[in-house]
Coordinates of N, CA and C in Angstrom, one line a residue:
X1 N 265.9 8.7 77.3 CA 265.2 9.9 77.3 C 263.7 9.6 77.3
X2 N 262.9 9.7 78.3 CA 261.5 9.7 78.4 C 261.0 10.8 77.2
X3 N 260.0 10.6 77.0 CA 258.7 11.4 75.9 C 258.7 12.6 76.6
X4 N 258.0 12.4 77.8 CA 257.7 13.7 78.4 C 259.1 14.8 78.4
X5 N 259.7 14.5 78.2 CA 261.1 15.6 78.4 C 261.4 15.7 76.9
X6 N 260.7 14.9 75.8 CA 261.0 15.5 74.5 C 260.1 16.5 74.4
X7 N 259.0 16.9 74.9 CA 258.3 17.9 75.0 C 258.5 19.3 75.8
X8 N 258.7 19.9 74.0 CA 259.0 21.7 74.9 C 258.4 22.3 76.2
X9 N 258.9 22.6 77.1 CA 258.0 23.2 78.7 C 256.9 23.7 78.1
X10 N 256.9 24.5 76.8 CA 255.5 25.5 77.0 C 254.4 24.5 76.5
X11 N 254.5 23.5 76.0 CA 253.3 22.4 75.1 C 253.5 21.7 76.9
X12 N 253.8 21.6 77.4 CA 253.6 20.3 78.6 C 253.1 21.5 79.6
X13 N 253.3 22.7 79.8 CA 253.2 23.3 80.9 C 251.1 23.7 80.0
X14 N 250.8 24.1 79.1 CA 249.8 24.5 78.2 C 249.4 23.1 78.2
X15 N 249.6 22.2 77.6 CA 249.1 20.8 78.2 C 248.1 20.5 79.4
X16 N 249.3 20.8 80.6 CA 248.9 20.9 81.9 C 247.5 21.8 82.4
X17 N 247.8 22.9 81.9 CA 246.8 24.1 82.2 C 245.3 23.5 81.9
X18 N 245.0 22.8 80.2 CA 244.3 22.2 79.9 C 243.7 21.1 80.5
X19 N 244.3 20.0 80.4 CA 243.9 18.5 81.5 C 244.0 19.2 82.6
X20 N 244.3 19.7 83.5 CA 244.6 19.9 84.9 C 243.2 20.8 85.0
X21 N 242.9 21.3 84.2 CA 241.6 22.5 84.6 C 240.4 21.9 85.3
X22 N 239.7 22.5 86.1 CA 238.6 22.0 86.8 C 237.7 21.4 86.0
X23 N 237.4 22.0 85.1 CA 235.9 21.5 83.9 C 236.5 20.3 83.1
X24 N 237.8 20.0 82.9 CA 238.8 18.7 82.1 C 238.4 17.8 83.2
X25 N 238.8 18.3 84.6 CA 238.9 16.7 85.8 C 237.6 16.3 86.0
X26 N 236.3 17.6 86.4 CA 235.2 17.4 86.4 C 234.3 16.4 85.3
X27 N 234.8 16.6 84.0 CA 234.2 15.8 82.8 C 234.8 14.5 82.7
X28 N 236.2 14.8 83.0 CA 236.7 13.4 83.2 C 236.4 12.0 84.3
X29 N 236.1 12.9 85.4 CA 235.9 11.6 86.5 C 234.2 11.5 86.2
X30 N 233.6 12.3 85.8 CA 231.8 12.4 85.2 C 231.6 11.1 84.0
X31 N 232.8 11.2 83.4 CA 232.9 10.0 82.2 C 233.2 8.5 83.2
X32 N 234.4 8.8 83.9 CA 234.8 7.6 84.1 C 233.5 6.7 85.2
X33 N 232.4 7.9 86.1 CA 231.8 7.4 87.1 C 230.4 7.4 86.2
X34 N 230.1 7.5 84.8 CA 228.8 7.1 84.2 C 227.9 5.9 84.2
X35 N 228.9 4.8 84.2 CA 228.2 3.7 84.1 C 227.5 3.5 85.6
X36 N 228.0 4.2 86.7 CA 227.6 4.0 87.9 C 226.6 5.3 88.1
X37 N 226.6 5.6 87.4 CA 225.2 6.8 88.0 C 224.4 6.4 86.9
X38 N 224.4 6.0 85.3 CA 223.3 5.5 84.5 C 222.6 4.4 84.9
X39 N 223.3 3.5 85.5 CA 223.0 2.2 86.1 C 222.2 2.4 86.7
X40 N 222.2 2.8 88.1 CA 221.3 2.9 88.9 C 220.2 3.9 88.8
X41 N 220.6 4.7 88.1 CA 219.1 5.6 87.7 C 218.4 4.9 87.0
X42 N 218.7 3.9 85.8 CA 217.7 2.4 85.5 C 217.3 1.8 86.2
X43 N 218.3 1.4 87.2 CA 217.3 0.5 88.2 C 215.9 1.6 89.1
X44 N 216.2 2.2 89.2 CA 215.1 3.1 90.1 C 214.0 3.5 89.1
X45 N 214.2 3.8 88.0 CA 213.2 3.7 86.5 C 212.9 2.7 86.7
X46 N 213.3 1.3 86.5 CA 213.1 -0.2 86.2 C 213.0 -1.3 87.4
X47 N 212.6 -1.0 88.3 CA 213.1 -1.5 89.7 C 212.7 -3.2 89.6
X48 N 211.4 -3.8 88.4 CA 210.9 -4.8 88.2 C 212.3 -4.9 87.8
X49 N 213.1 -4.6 86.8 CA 214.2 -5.0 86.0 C 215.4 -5.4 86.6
X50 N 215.8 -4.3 87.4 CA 216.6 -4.1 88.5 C 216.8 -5.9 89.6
X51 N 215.0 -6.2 90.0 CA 215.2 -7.7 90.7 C 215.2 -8.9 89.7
X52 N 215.0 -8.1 88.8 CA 215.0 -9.3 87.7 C 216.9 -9.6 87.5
X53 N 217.1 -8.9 87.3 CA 218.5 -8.5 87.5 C 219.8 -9.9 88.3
X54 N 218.9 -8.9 89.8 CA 219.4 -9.6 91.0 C 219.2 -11.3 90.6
X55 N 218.1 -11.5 90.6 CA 217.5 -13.0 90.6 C 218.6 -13.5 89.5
X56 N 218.9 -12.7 88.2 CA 219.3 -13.6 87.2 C 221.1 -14.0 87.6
X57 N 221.3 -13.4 88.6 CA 222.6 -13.0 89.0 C 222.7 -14.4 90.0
X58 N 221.6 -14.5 90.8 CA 221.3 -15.8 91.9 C 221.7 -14.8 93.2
X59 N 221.4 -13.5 93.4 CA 221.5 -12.4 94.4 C 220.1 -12.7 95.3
X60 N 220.0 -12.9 96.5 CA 219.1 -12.8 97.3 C 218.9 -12.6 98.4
X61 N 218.4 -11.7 99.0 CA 217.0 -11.4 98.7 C 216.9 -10.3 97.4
X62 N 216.6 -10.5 96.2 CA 216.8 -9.6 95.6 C 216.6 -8.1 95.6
X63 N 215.3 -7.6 96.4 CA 215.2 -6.2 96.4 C 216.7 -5.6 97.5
X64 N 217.2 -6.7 98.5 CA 218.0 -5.8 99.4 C 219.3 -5.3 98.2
X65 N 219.4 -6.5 97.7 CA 220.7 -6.6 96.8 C 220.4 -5.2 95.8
X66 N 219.5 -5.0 95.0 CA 219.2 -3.7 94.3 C 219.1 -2.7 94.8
X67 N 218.7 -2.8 96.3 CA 218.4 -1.1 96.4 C 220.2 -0.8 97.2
X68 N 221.0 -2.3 97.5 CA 222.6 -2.0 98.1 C 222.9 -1.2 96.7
X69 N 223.1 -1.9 95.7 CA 223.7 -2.0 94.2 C 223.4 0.1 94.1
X70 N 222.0 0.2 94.2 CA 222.0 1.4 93.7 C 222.7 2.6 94.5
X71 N 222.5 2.2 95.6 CA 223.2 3.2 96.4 C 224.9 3.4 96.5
X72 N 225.2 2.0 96.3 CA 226.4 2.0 96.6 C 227.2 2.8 95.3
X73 N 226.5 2.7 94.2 CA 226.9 3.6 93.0 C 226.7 4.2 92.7
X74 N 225.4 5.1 93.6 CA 225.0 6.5 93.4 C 226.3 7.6 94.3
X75 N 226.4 6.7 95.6 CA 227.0 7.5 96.7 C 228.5 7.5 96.5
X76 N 228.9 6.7 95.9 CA 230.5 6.7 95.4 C 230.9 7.1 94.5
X77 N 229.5 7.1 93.5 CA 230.1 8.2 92.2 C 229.8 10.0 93.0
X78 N 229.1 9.8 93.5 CA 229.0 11.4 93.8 C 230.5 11.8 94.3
X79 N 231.0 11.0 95.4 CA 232.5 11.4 96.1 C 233.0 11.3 95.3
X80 N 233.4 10.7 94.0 CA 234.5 10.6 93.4 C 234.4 11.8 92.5
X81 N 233.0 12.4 91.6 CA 232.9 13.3 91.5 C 232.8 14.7 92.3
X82 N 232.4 14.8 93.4 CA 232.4 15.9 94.0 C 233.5 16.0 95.0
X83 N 234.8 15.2 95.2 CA 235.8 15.3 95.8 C 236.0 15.0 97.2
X84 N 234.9 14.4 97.4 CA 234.5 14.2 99.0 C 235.0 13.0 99.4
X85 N 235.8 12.7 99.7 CA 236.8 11.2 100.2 C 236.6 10.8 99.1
X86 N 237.2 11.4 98.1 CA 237.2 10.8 96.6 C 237.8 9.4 96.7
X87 N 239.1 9.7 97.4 CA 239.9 8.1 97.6 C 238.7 6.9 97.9
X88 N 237.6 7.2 99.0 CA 237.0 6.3 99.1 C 235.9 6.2 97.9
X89 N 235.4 6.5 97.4 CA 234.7 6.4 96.7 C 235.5 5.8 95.6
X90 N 236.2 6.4 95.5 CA 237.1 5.5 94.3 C 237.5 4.1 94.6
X91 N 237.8 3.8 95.9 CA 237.7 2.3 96.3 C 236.6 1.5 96.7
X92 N 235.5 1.7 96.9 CA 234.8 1.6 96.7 C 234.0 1.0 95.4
X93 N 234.0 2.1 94.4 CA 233.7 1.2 92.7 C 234.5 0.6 92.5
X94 N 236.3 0.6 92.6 CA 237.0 -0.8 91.8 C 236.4 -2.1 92.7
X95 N 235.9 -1.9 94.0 CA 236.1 -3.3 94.6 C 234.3 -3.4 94.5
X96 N 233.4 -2.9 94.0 CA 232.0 -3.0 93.5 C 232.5 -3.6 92.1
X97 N 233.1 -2.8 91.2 CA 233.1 -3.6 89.6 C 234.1 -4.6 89.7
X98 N 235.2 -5.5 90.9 CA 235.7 -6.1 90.4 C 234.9 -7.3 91.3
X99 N 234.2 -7.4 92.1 CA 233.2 -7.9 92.5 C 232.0 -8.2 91.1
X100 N 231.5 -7.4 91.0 CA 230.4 -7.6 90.2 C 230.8 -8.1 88.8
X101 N 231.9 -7.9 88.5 CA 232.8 -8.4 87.0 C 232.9 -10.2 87.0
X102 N 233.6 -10.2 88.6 CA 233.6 -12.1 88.4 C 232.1 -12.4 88.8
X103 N 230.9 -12.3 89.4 CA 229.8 -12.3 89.5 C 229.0 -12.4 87.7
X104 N 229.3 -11.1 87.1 CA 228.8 -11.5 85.9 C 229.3 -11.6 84.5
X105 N 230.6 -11.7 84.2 CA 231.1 -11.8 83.6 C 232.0 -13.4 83.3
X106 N 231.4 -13.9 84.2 CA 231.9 -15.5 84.3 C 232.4 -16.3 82.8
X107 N 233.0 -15.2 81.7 CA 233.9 -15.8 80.4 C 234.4 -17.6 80.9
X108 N 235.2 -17.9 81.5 CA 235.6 -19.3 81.8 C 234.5 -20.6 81.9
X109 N 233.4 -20.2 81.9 CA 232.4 -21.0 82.1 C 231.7 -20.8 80.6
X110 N 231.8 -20.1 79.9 CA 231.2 -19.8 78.5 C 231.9 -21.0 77.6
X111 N 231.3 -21.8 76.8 CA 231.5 -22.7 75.7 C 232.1 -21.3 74.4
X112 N 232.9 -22.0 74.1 CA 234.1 -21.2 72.9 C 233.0 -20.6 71.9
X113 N 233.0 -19.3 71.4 CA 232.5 -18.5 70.8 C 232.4 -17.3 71.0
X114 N 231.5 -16.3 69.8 CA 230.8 -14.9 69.8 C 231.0 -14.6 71.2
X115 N 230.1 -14.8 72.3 CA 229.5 -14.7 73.4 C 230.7 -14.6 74.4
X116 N 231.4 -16.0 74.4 CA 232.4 -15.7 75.2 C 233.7 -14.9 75.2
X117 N 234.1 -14.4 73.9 CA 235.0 -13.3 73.5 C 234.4 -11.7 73.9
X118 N 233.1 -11.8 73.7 CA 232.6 -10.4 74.2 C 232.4 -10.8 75.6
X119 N 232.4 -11.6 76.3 CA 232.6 -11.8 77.7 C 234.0 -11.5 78.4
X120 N 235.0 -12.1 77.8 CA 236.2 -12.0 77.8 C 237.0 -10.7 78.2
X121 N 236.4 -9.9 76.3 CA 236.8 -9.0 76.6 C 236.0 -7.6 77.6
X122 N 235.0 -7.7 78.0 CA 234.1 -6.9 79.1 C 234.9 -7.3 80.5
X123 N 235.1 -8.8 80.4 CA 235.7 -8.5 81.7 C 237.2 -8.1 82.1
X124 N 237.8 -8.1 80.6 CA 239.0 -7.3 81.0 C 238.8 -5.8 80.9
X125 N 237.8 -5.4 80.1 CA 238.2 -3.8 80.0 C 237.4 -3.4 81.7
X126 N 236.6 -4.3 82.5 CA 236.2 -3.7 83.7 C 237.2 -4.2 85.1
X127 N 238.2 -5.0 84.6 CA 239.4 -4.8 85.5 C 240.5 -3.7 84.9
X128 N 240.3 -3.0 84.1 CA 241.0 -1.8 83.6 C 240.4 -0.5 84.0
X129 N 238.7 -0.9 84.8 CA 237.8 0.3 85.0 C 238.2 0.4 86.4
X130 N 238.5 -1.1 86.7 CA 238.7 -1.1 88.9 C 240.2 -0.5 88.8
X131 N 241.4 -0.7 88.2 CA 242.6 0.0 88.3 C 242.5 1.7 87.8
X132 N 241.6 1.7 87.6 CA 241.4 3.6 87.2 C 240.8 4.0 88.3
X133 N 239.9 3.2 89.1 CA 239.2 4.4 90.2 C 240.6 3.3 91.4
X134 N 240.7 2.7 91.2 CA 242.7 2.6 92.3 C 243.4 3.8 92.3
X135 N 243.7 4.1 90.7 CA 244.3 5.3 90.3 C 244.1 6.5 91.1
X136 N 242.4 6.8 90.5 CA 242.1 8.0 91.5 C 242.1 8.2 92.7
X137 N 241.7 6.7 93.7 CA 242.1 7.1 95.4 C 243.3 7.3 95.4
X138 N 244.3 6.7 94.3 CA 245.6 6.6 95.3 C 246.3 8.1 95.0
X139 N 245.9 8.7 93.5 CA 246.2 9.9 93.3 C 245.9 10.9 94.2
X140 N 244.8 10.8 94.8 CA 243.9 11.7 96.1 C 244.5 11.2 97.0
X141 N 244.6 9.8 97.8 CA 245.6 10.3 99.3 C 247.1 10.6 99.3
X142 N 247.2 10.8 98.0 CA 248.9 11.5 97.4 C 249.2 12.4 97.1
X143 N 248.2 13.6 96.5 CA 248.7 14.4 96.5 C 248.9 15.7 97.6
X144 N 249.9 16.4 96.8 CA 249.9 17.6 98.0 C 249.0 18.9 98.6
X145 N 249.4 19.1 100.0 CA 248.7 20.3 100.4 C 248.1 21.4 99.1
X146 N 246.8 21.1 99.2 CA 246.3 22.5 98.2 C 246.2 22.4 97.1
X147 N 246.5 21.0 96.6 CA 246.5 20.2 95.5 C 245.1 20.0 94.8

């Protein structure tokens, strides 16, 4: 017996109503696509920071690499929040963060310590961030008519 079937219809269906509401999915994909809309509005505030960035990454030419970086996270969070080939936009950020995770997250190359366990663990919870926007495209080219 699965969980979900120990739950009375009216708590799962009132459940539903809840998570399922427009302003629950809106806040939720707004949460999940933050780090990619705060990010780049930094770099556009900070644009010295932004190539400093690039440079420290070994990205070059660095300004092309910043102003790809910011777009590519401004314009994919918007789809994924505004619904607009959400799928793509959602594919999009996992293969931007799972790209940019071995890029800078390089834990294996870290000498044993502090540093490298918070390395470690950043780069697993951002291969947990690229299988949630998977999630989302794949939930978008799946669901049904009217959905």
């Amino acid at each position: 017996m699965t969980y979900q079937s120990q739950l009375p219809n009216t708590s799962r269906s009132g459940a539903a109503r809840v998570i399922g509401s427009p302003a629950v999915r809106t806040a939720s994909l707004l949460a999940l696509c933050a780090a990619y809309i705060q990010g780049p509005l930094s770099k556009i505030v900070d644009f010295n920071g932004a190539l400093a960035e690039m440079d420290h990454f070994g990205l070059h030419p660095a300004p092309l690499f910043a102003v790809a970086v910011i777009a590519v996270e401004l314009t994919a969070s918007a789809m994924v929040v505004s619904g607009f080939r959400r799928w793509a936009g959602g594919l999009a950020l996992s293969c931007f963060t799972l790209l940019a995770t071995f890029i800078a997250l390089r834990f294996w190359e870290m000498a044993p310590g502090m540093d490298r366990m918070m390395a470690t663990n950043a780069f697993f919870e951002h291969l947990g961030l690229a299988g949630a926007f998977v999630f989302v495209a794949a939930f978008d080219l799946t669901k049904g008519p009217g959905a």
